[in-house]
């Protein structure tokens, strides 16, 4: 059941993916560490992007970044207002 038996392979071949039938030790832990690292980097990029976001014109329709953008929370700029009506 399930396929052919494993065939002999040269022992001197190296591959970053593990070579033939690679089963790295602690692969679940390694995957979790990489996933946490990617999540941390993406959270930093999102936070920095939200801080730096500036719009010159008020959007005609609702957009998701209106939830987290500081520009929509502060009413300091009298020129940055929703359009009257279309």
XYZ file of C-alpha atoms in Angstrom, residues 6 9 14-32 34:
22
model
C 12.622 4.072 -0.921
C 20.349 7.794 -2.889
C 22.863 18.538 0.177
C 19.654 20.478 -0.244
C 18.280 23.386 1.817
C 14.861 21.691 1.715
C 16.193 18.547 3.346
C 17.092 16.456 0.335
C 15.398 13.174 -0.359
C 12.641 12.354 2.116
C 13.585 15.207 4.396
C 11.967 15.090 7.831
C 13.630 17.854 9.848
C 13.606 17.437 13.599
C 11.364 19.833 15.491
C 9.595 20.984 12.314
C 6.481 22.024 14.245
C 8.526 24.187 16.615
C 10.503 25.689 13.739
C 7.289 26.493 11.866
C 5.852 28.156 14.973
C 8.997 31.439 11.838
